[in-house]
XYZ file of C-alpha atoms in Angstrom:
594
model
C 147.529 188.031 19.591
C 147.588 185.954 16.374
C 145.639 182.806 15.963
C 148.422 180.232 13.782
C 150.189 181.664 13.137
C 152.997 180.768 14.767
C 156.061 179.089 12.402
C 155.622 182.897 10.695
C 156.168 184.706 13.643
C 159.270 182.699 14.599
C 160.832 183.561 11.121
C 160.351 187.499 12.120
C 161.643 186.840 15.853
C 165.215 185.860 14.353
C 165.726 188.216 11.567
C 165.128 190.440 14.296
C 167.365 189.382 16.679
C 169.658 188.501 13.426
C 169.453 192.656 13.033
C 169.858 194.221 16.395
C 173.627 191.750 16.452
C 174.552 194.045 13.217
C 173.503 191.861 10.478
C 170.823 192.607 7.426
C 167.476 190.303 6.170
C 164.321 190.265 3.549
C 161.423 188.762 4.122
C 158.505 188.720 1.836
C 154.904 187.915 2.651
C 153.370 187.150 0.263
C 148.519 185.869 0.304
C 145.275 186.610 -0.739
C 143.410 190.016 0.611
C 142.236 189.773 3.619
C 144.643 186.719 4.572
C 146.714 188.102 7.628
C 149.970 190.180 6.091
C 148.918 193.012 6.798
C 148.850 191.782 11.431
C 152.226 189.871 10.583
C 153.787 193.608 10.082
C 152.076 194.825 12.750
C 153.835 191.735 15.002
C 156.740 192.857 13.539
C 156.495 196.702 14.743
C 155.231 196.109 18.153
C 158.627 194.129 18.618
C 160.974 195.952 17.236
C 162.357 197.152 20.609
C 165.669 199.333 19.779
C 165.512 199.430 16.382
C 163.878 201.925 13.761
C 160.957 201.369 12.493
C 160.080 203.017 8.796
C 156.542 201.381 7.850
C 155.097 202.712 4.191
C 152.151 201.052 2.637
C 151.211 201.162 -1.671
C 148.868 202.708 -3.022
C 146.754 202.187 -5.477
C 146.276 206.027 -7.302
C 149.998 206.262 -7.433
C 150.869 203.115 -7.877
C 151.744 204.199 -13.044
C 153.421 207.455 -11.376
C 157.567 206.265 -11.851
C 158.750 206.210 -8.102
C 155.870 207.433 -6.258
C 156.332 204.352 -3.653
C 159.820 205.553 -2.927
C 159.382 208.674 -2.158
C 156.866 207.483 -0.006
C 159.497 205.684 1.841
C 162.469 207.731 1.549
C 160.878 210.800 2.130
C 162.198 211.042 5.741
C 165.517 210.867 5.136
C 165.995 212.772 2.244
C 168.124 215.249 3.924
C 170.720 213.092 3.904
C 171.102 212.360 0.424
C 174.306 214.789 0.475
C 175.968 211.773 1.904
C 175.673 209.969 -0.791
C 178.344 209.437 -4.129
C 177.329 211.898 -6.030
C 176.335 209.141 -9.382
C 173.951 207.987 -6.464
C 172.735 210.948 -5.390
C 172.047 212.720 -9.300
C 170.778 209.093 -9.957
C 168.099 209.597 -7.009
C 166.890 212.995 -7.258
C 166.156 213.298 -10.613
C 164.116 209.144 -9.865
C 162.460 211.178 -7.219
C 161.758 214.443 -9.541
C 163.835 216.646 -6.728
C 165.902 217.580 -9.767
C 166.514 217.750 -13.665
C 168.425 214.733 -15.824
C 168.487 213.104 -18.989
C 167.119 209.765 -17.644
C 167.991 207.834 -13.714
C 169.889 204.743 -14.081
C 167.576 202.088 -12.610
C 171.296 200.545 -10.859
C 172.045 203.233 -9.655
C 168.599 204.280 -8.456
C 168.615 200.881 -6.634
C 172.083 201.210 -5.100
C 171.192 205.082 -3.477
C 168.592 203.102 -2.378
C 170.801 200.361 -0.223
C 172.899 203.148 0.638
C 170.520 206.307 2.771
C 169.193 202.949 4.318
C 172.638 202.489 5.567
C 173.184 205.616 6.317
C 169.651 205.497 8.469
C 171.441 202.574 10.177
C 174.345 204.353 11.013
C 172.171 205.795 14.227
C 170.779 201.965 14.599
C 169.185 199.451 13.400
C 166.275 199.827 11.309
C 163.621 198.103 10.134
C 161.462 199.482 6.447
C 157.920 197.851 6.310
C 156.067 198.156 3.213
C 152.789 196.762 3.698
C 150.549 196.559 -0.132
C 153.799 195.679 -1.874
C 151.479 195.396 -5.240
C 150.329 198.968 -4.882
C 154.286 199.836 -5.358
C 154.995 201.565 -9.068
C 157.777 199.098 -11.064
C 160.190 201.115 -10.665
C 160.032 201.695 -6.799
C 159.399 197.806 -6.283
C 162.603 196.714 -8.460
C 164.919 199.620 -6.792
C 163.491 198.175 -3.273
C 163.983 194.334 -4.911
C 167.417 195.588 -5.929
C 168.379 196.853 -2.402
C 167.351 193.894 -0.486
C 169.569 191.326 -2.558
C 171.997 193.477 -1.015
C 171.998 194.153 2.426
C 174.574 192.115 3.992
C 176.004 193.741 7.809
C 174.247 197.453 8.000
C 171.809 196.380 10.423
C 168.280 196.721 8.565
C 165.471 194.444 7.777
C 163.431 195.150 4.889
C 159.663 192.896 5.377
C 157.344 193.572 2.227
C 153.739 192.264 2.175
C 151.735 191.701 -1.147
C 150.006 190.027 -3.328
C 150.514 188.396 -5.900
C 154.002 188.881 -8.148
C 157.337 187.613 -7.572
C 160.182 189.579 -5.789
C 163.355 187.001 -7.343
C 165.988 186.148 -5.371
C 164.117 186.319 -0.794
C 162.323 184.661 0.792
C 159.066 184.519 0.992
C 156.517 182.929 3.408
C 152.855 182.899 0.892
C 150.389 182.060 3.718
C 147.305 180.248 4.036
C 143.486 180.307 5.551
C 144.041 179.450 8.878
C 143.747 175.737 9.897
C 139.888 174.992 11.451
C 140.604 174.888 15.152
C 142.475 178.528 14.202
C 139.812 179.557 12.978
C 136.633 178.953 15.292
C 139.113 179.976 17.978
C 139.438 183.352 16.221
C 135.557 183.531 15.414
C 135.231 182.688 19.464
C 133.929 185.888 21.346
C 131.424 187.113 18.250
C 127.544 186.962 18.851
C 126.824 185.491 16.343
C 124.475 181.593 16.711
C 125.333 178.084 15.600
C 123.774 177.913 12.056
C 125.900 182.308 11.102
C 128.527 181.047 12.714
C 128.865 177.485 10.839
C 127.892 179.614 8.159
C 130.641 181.741 8.588
C 133.311 179.390 8.740
C 132.644 178.237 5.586
C 132.282 181.723 3.810
C 135.769 182.887 5.414
C 137.824 179.743 4.028
C 140.018 180.258 6.746
C 140.092 183.975 6.163
C 141.284 186.214 9.093
C 139.440 189.704 7.631
C 136.702 187.196 6.703
C 136.319 185.919 9.711
C 136.835 189.550 11.437
C 133.705 191.482 8.971
C 131.379 188.623 8.268
C 129.606 188.593 11.219
C 128.953 192.758 11.310
C 127.575 191.829 7.555
C 125.473 188.720 8.557
C 123.995 190.946 11.828
C 122.254 193.100 9.014
C 121.531 191.196 6.417
C 121.197 187.199 7.416
C 119.929 186.734 3.695
C 122.822 188.733 1.766
C 124.867 186.246 0.174
C 124.650 184.946 -3.140
C 126.621 182.157 -5.075
C 130.119 184.546 -5.366
C 133.288 184.308 -4.916
C 134.585 184.972 -1.804
C 136.755 187.965 -2.945
C 132.972 189.713 -4.341
C 131.328 187.918 -0.914
C 134.005 189.436 1.159
C 134.267 193.186 -0.785
C 129.849 193.271 -0.280
C 131.220 192.743 2.892
C 133.465 194.867 3.080
C 130.580 197.719 1.598
C 127.786 196.733 4.028
C 129.436 198.633 6.105
C 128.907 201.380 4.375
C 126.060 201.453 2.730
C 123.634 202.177 5.667
C 125.890 205.722 5.877
C 125.169 209.196 5.234
C 125.744 210.043 1.342
C 127.871 212.358 1.914
C 129.808 210.560 4.459
C 129.389 208.050 0.814
C 130.179 210.262 -1.184
C 133.692 211.691 0.645
C 134.383 208.468 1.663
C 134.800 207.922 -2.693
C 136.737 210.742 -2.251
C 139.073 209.975 -0.130
C 139.149 206.246 -1.687
C 140.066 207.899 -4.897
C 142.617 210.756 -4.688
C 145.434 211.182 -1.524
C 146.688 213.305 1.344
C 144.248 215.650 3.704
C 143.839 218.613 2.331
C 143.328 217.345 -1.146
C 140.401 215.248 -1.040
C 138.235 217.893 2.221
C 139.187 220.337 -0.911
C 137.942 218.151 -4.170
C 135.104 217.930 -2.068
C 133.651 220.801 -1.017
C 133.201 221.045 -5.173
C 131.158 218.381 -4.907
C 129.516 220.008 -2.130
C 130.359 217.970 1.075
C 132.395 218.853 4.197
C 134.854 217.570 6.531
C 132.174 217.209 8.757
C 130.332 214.842 6.864
C 133.827 212.579 7.381
C 132.381 212.331 11.718
C 129.822 208.867 11.197
C 132.426 207.014 9.281
C 135.360 207.859 11.801
C 132.765 206.893 14.388
C 131.896 203.527 12.617
C 136.303 202.435 12.676
C 136.534 202.770 9.112
C 138.602 205.493 8.988
C 140.718 207.828 10.487
C 143.144 211.237 9.841
C 146.033 212.096 11.430
C 145.564 215.873 10.257
C 147.694 214.475 6.873
C 146.003 211.747 5.490
C 142.408 209.638 5.839
C 143.489 206.093 6.001
C 141.360 203.081 6.033
C 140.465 200.193 8.221
C 142.323 198.293 5.503
C 142.415 198.672 1.594
C 139.695 196.077 0.768
C 137.464 198.746 2.290
C 138.803 201.380 0.195
C 138.621 198.881 -2.358
C 134.644 198.480 -2.152
C 133.532 201.846 -1.701
C 135.476 202.559 -5.419
C 134.406 199.531 -6.913
C 130.338 198.931 -5.709
C 130.182 203.810 -6.572
C 128.227 204.418 -9.764
C 130.094 205.800 -12.751
C 128.406 209.010 -12.547
C 129.662 208.940 -9.455
C 133.499 207.733 -9.995
C 134.062 210.126 -12.668
C 132.428 213.251 -10.851
C 134.999 212.993 -8.310
C 137.222 212.127 -10.954
C 137.102 215.203 -12.164
C 137.589 216.969 -8.927
C 140.080 215.444 -8.175
C 141.620 217.081 -11.132
C 140.338 220.457 -10.663
C 141.942 220.620 -7.463
C 145.623 219.173 -8.525
C 146.863 222.262 -9.647
C 150.324 222.979 -10.533
C 153.691 221.196 -11.651
C 154.450 218.850 -9.802
C 151.336 217.592 -9.678
C 151.138 216.910 -13.229
C 151.343 213.364 -13.620
C 148.079 212.388 -11.061
C 146.755 215.293 -12.742
C 146.683 214.279 -16.468
C 145.897 210.330 -14.737
C 142.428 212.024 -12.909
C 141.386 213.291 -15.982
C 141.901 210.289 -17.601
C 139.465 207.810 -14.855
C 137.546 211.373 -15.421
C 136.626 211.194 -18.978
C 133.828 209.193 -21.433
C 135.478 208.123 -25.171
C 138.072 210.481 -27.110
C 139.133 213.482 -25.699
C 142.859 214.566 -27.330
C 143.983 216.991 -24.649
C 143.684 214.463 -22.196
C 145.217 212.577 -23.979
C 148.234 214.373 -25.210
C 148.851 214.815 -21.249
C 148.989 211.359 -20.503
C 151.539 211.380 -23.732
C 153.974 213.629 -20.957
C 153.035 211.996 -18.351
C 154.494 208.936 -20.535
C 157.967 210.962 -21.387
C 158.386 211.745 -17.899
C 157.921 208.588 -16.784
C 160.532 206.743 -19.474
C 162.718 210.234 -18.545
C 163.293 207.963 -15.056
C 163.524 204.979 -16.464
C 159.762 204.009 -14.980
C 158.931 202.432 -18.700
C 156.161 199.710 -16.854
C 154.328 203.154 -15.688
C 155.172 204.578 -19.216
C 153.405 201.868 -21.413
C 150.185 202.645 -19.658
C 150.371 206.052 -19.699
C 150.945 205.789 -23.467
C 148.316 202.760 -24.204
C 146.121 204.882 -22.676
C 146.264 207.942 -24.224
C 145.832 205.518 -27.004
C 142.624 205.032 -25.906
C 141.505 207.994 -25.230
C 143.504 209.685 -28.798
C 140.260 211.736 -31.327
C 140.319 209.962 -34.615
C 142.977 210.050 -35.843
C 144.406 206.305 -36.173
C 148.264 207.116 -37.026
C 148.482 209.075 -33.834
C 146.841 206.513 -31.858
C 149.336 203.784 -34.200
C 152.326 205.720 -32.370
C 150.849 206.501 -29.859
C 150.730 202.373 -29.081
C 153.659 201.514 -30.651
C 155.416 203.814 -28.201
C 153.462 201.776 -25.303
C 155.609 198.711 -26.846
C 158.090 199.818 -27.212
C 158.264 201.543 -23.540
C 156.824 197.551 -22.805
C 159.910 195.821 -24.192
C 162.222 198.007 -21.872
C 160.534 197.029 -18.942
C 160.803 193.091 -19.905
C 157.215 192.970 -19.917
C 156.859 190.777 -23.375
C 153.530 189.625 -24.067
C 152.239 192.924 -23.803
C 154.369 194.399 -25.533
C 154.121 191.952 -28.219
C 150.189 192.851 -27.689
C 150.635 196.936 -28.269
C 153.087 196.472 -31.705
C 150.280 193.936 -33.537
C 147.857 196.525 -32.213
C 149.527 199.554 -34.287
C 150.937 197.669 -37.104
C 146.595 197.244 -37.963
C 146.441 200.734 -37.444
C 149.018 202.554 -39.225
C 149.911 202.517 -43.015
C 152.805 204.337 -42.601
C 155.607 202.278 -43.793
C 158.271 204.001 -40.322
C 156.122 203.303 -37.952
C 155.534 199.766 -38.666
C 159.022 198.914 -39.481
C 158.721 200.230 -35.169
C 156.078 197.829 -34.262
C 158.239 194.799 -36.203
C 161.281 196.480 -34.585
C 159.499 195.591 -30.867
C 158.573 192.093 -31.891
C 160.787 191.153 -32.802
C 163.009 191.446 -30.489
C 160.520 190.474 -28.276
C 161.041 187.080 -29.963
C 164.866 187.242 -29.700
C 164.216 187.949 -26.191
C 162.793 185.185 -25.710
C 165.097 183.305 -27.517
C 163.521 182.128 -30.393
C 165.638 183.623 -32.958
C 163.487 182.504 -36.007
C 161.015 183.943 -35.667
C 163.267 187.627 -35.303
C 164.815 186.602 -38.083
C 161.648 186.269 -40.472
C 159.942 189.544 -38.385
C 162.502 191.474 -38.783
C 164.141 190.223 -42.920
C 160.441 190.630 -44.282
C 159.350 193.684 -43.030
C 162.853 195.489 -44.539
C 160.523 196.797 -47.255
C 159.382 199.092 -44.723
C 163.047 200.337 -42.707
C 166.315 198.616 -45.027
C 167.898 199.848 -41.770
C 166.116 196.443 -40.564
C 168.732 194.421 -42.313
C 171.722 196.025 -40.566
C 169.815 194.154 -37.456
C 168.334 191.475 -39.048
C 172.599 190.779 -39.879
C 172.955 190.464 -35.759
C 169.498 188.264 -35.828
C 170.625 186.050 -38.283
C 174.017 184.488 -36.144
C 171.333 182.402 -33.565
C 168.885 181.423 -36.410
C 171.574 179.408 -39.001
C 173.974 179.824 -41.779
C 170.792 180.059 -44.357
C 169.703 183.193 -43.401
C 172.550 184.357 -42.564
C 174.163 184.425 -46.429
C 170.480 185.250 -47.683
C 170.983 188.355 -45.620
C 174.410 189.765 -45.947
C 173.851 189.115 -49.693
C 170.431 191.414 -49.387
C 171.886 193.915 -46.581
C 175.544 194.827 -49.068
C 172.769 195.849 -52.226
C 170.953 197.419 -49.671
C 174.507 199.555 -48.776
C 175.447 199.761 -52.495
C 172.186 201.398 -53.892
C 172.042 204.294 -50.976
C 168.804 202.692 -49.014
C 169.880 202.850 -46.392
C 171.315 205.516 -44.618
C 171.706 206.631 -41.352
C 175.080 205.910 -40.278
C 176.081 202.291 -39.938
C 178.135 202.408 -37.277
C 175.097 203.066 -35.438
C 172.864 200.281 -35.895
C 175.802 197.092 -36.298
C 177.513 195.118 -34.191
C 181.485 197.196 -32.900
C 182.687 197.722 -36.124
C 180.216 197.847 -38.015
C 181.527 201.346 -39.369
C 183.874 198.143 -41.379
C 179.953 197.764 -42.771
C 180.613 200.307 -45.999
C 183.542 200.531 -47.675
C 183.553 196.495 -47.085
C 181.098 196.535 -50.052
C 181.964 197.706 -53.456
C 179.916 195.219 -55.172
C 176.955 196.252 -58.047
C 174.413 193.308 -58.264
C 173.111 194.794 -61.011
C 176.281 196.065 -63.055
C 178.891 192.761 -62.391
C 181.096 193.987 -65.249
C 184.219 191.790 -65.922
C 185.777 189.771 -62.665
C 188.833 191.191 -61.333
C 187.893 194.461 -63.626
C 188.542 197.697 -61.766
C 190.871 197.334 -58.394
C 189.717 201.123 -56.799
C 189.135 202.103 -53.344
C 185.791 203.779 -54.732
C 181.725 202.632 -55.278
C 181.865 200.299 -58.511
C 180.717 202.809 -61.709
C 179.724 200.856 -64.892
C 181.667 197.823 -66.117
C 184.428 199.201 -63.334
C 182.542 195.733 -60.585
C 186.399 194.993 -57.562
C 188.282 192.118 -57.756
C 187.279 191.284 -53.950
C 183.382 191.924 -53.310
C 180.844 190.734 -50.831
C 181.283 188.904 -47.295
C 184.915 190.903 -46.622
C 183.870 193.501 -43.443
C 180.802 191.758 -42.612
C 181.944 188.767 -41.643
C 185.091 190.260 -40.189
C 182.816 192.181 -38.185
C 180.422 189.947 -36.878
C 183.127 187.617 -36.023
C 185.915 190.347 -34.247
C 182.760 190.694 -31.993
C 182.603 187.003 -31.354
C 186.065 187.233 -30.158
C 187.155 184.898 -33.265
C 189.008 184.997 -36.723
C 186.288 185.476 -39.134
C 184.895 181.655 -41.194
C 183.857 181.743 -44.248
C 182.039 184.876 -46.862
C 179.190 185.251 -47.152
C 177.384 183.316 -50.653
C 174.354 184.123 -51.243
C 171.309 181.635 -50.179
C 171.232 178.171 -52.544
C 174.906 177.929 -53.447
C 176.622 176.134 -51.890
C 180.275 176.484 -50.509
C 182.795 175.565 -52.139
C 186.238 173.917 -51.881
C 189.243 175.463 -49.878
C 190.373 177.674 -51.977
C 188.245 177.885 -54.139
C 186.942 181.577 -54.378
C 183.707 182.686 -55.709
C 181.794 186.036 -55.414
C 177.802 186.277 -54.215
C 177.303 188.471 -56.971
C 179.284 188.107 -59.865
C 181.221 185.193 -59.500
C 184.126 186.794 -58.892
C 187.236 185.744 -57.125
C 187.028 185.497 -52.527
C 189.477 184.690 -51.346
C 189.852 181.953 -47.765
C 186.137 180.988 -48.164
C 185.512 176.315 -47.881
C 185.096 176.453 -44.025
C 182.057 176.099 -42.384
C 179.809 178.819 -41.025
C 178.875 178.226 -37.731
C 175.153 178.773 -36.384
C 175.691 181.337 -33.653
C 178.465 183.516 -32.666
C 180.290 182.076 -28.816
C 179.695 183.071 -26.007
């Protein structure tokens, strides 16, 4: 029986009725740990008569593995992937590591999730229940949200329970603590004195899990509560149920908290001198259950308490044992993370393994996972600041791709402080400028690009693009600098790879040498200017036409150097040497039209 959740259960009932009628819908249940999210999922599963139920939970140790959550959810339906459109099938199989590929397109992965669930719904309505969604990897979370926003008439219901984070575009229920009458009713069956009851109600603050778990802790240690935040008190309450267990059982529970899968847990446990028989006291006490494949804790907070309150030496030993257990290429990513968790201080071998993990995640477009792996690899890098800076730079670039702009700027700043390599510092500047530009801070983005152009002149081409948004003065300045850099061949990489569409016209458009002006109007050849022979028609033609073609309108005026006023209509002046330019005199726009 659920106390004080009548409004929430009515929403779930309505969603289930919608699915039975052939329509679809989604729901996100949010709230703090222990607030009752799992109980509402249990309610939904219990009310799903005549509906196929697929229920999965996020796993903390897999939260950095790209698309691990998606694999967990869709594994029972993977035999139906042959019915998906070929592009979706290839994208999904690449994301899940079932085939080799150059990268899983996020759009196609999301569409494949929707198509595969619709294929399952051909056999009858489907209810997907996802608990602890905050532990899903970012790629899986994004793909599921993408599919949920496009549910229509497939007969699918998707309910996700999460502690935090916003899932845009989906209906949400945010659970608060139980009101006092409901909290007292939930606590009514406990064998507590009036004083203990009052203390539990005050400490729990309406948290259902605390109302259930704290009385057991009070029975063992009436004076066991200090002046701690509630979450810490809950963890202390959960771990108090583990403290009385044999040491071997606690060790096995720690392995189960850090690992996944019964075979994996027992194999690692044997390396630490414990056996499957040592799990029995925890099973008898109701802390864990096993189904032949997994060890499941009664609640995720018990798992967290077991891990977080274990001594650091025990955690290091457990991760080392799990890393030794995980052999084969298909376990390479998890092995790398366990090695990292078992390592204290720099270790280049582990850092290299994590870098490879990051590269695999990036190829599958799991950019948040890639950024985390690159950052941890940088932390473990042995001695070499340039290698550490390179890994931090790749972490920043991956964070940009993941949309984590603040994180990207922090990583890029750390890398810039470590490196003396101009090319690498140019990349860190570009990452920071991209973050500013994505926030609409066009002036700051342009400033960073132009100030760092001495590190890599090709940044001027990117600065030419940002200048459209920064203003007229910036556009004039960067065009003049870009023209000089191009004629001096300071930019070696193809312009077409850097500039807007039509950028191949930038190099032939710039035919003047600012240090060799020559007489105005001399030398109308199409080649590069030679001493004493600058072409008469130079400067902004190609630059301006290229950018305005991108904006979909005719170019208004040609570029003048900073500080020089625009001439009157009909007057023409070369940015470098005063030579004539046609068509000048119209005002420059602040930015191109949308």
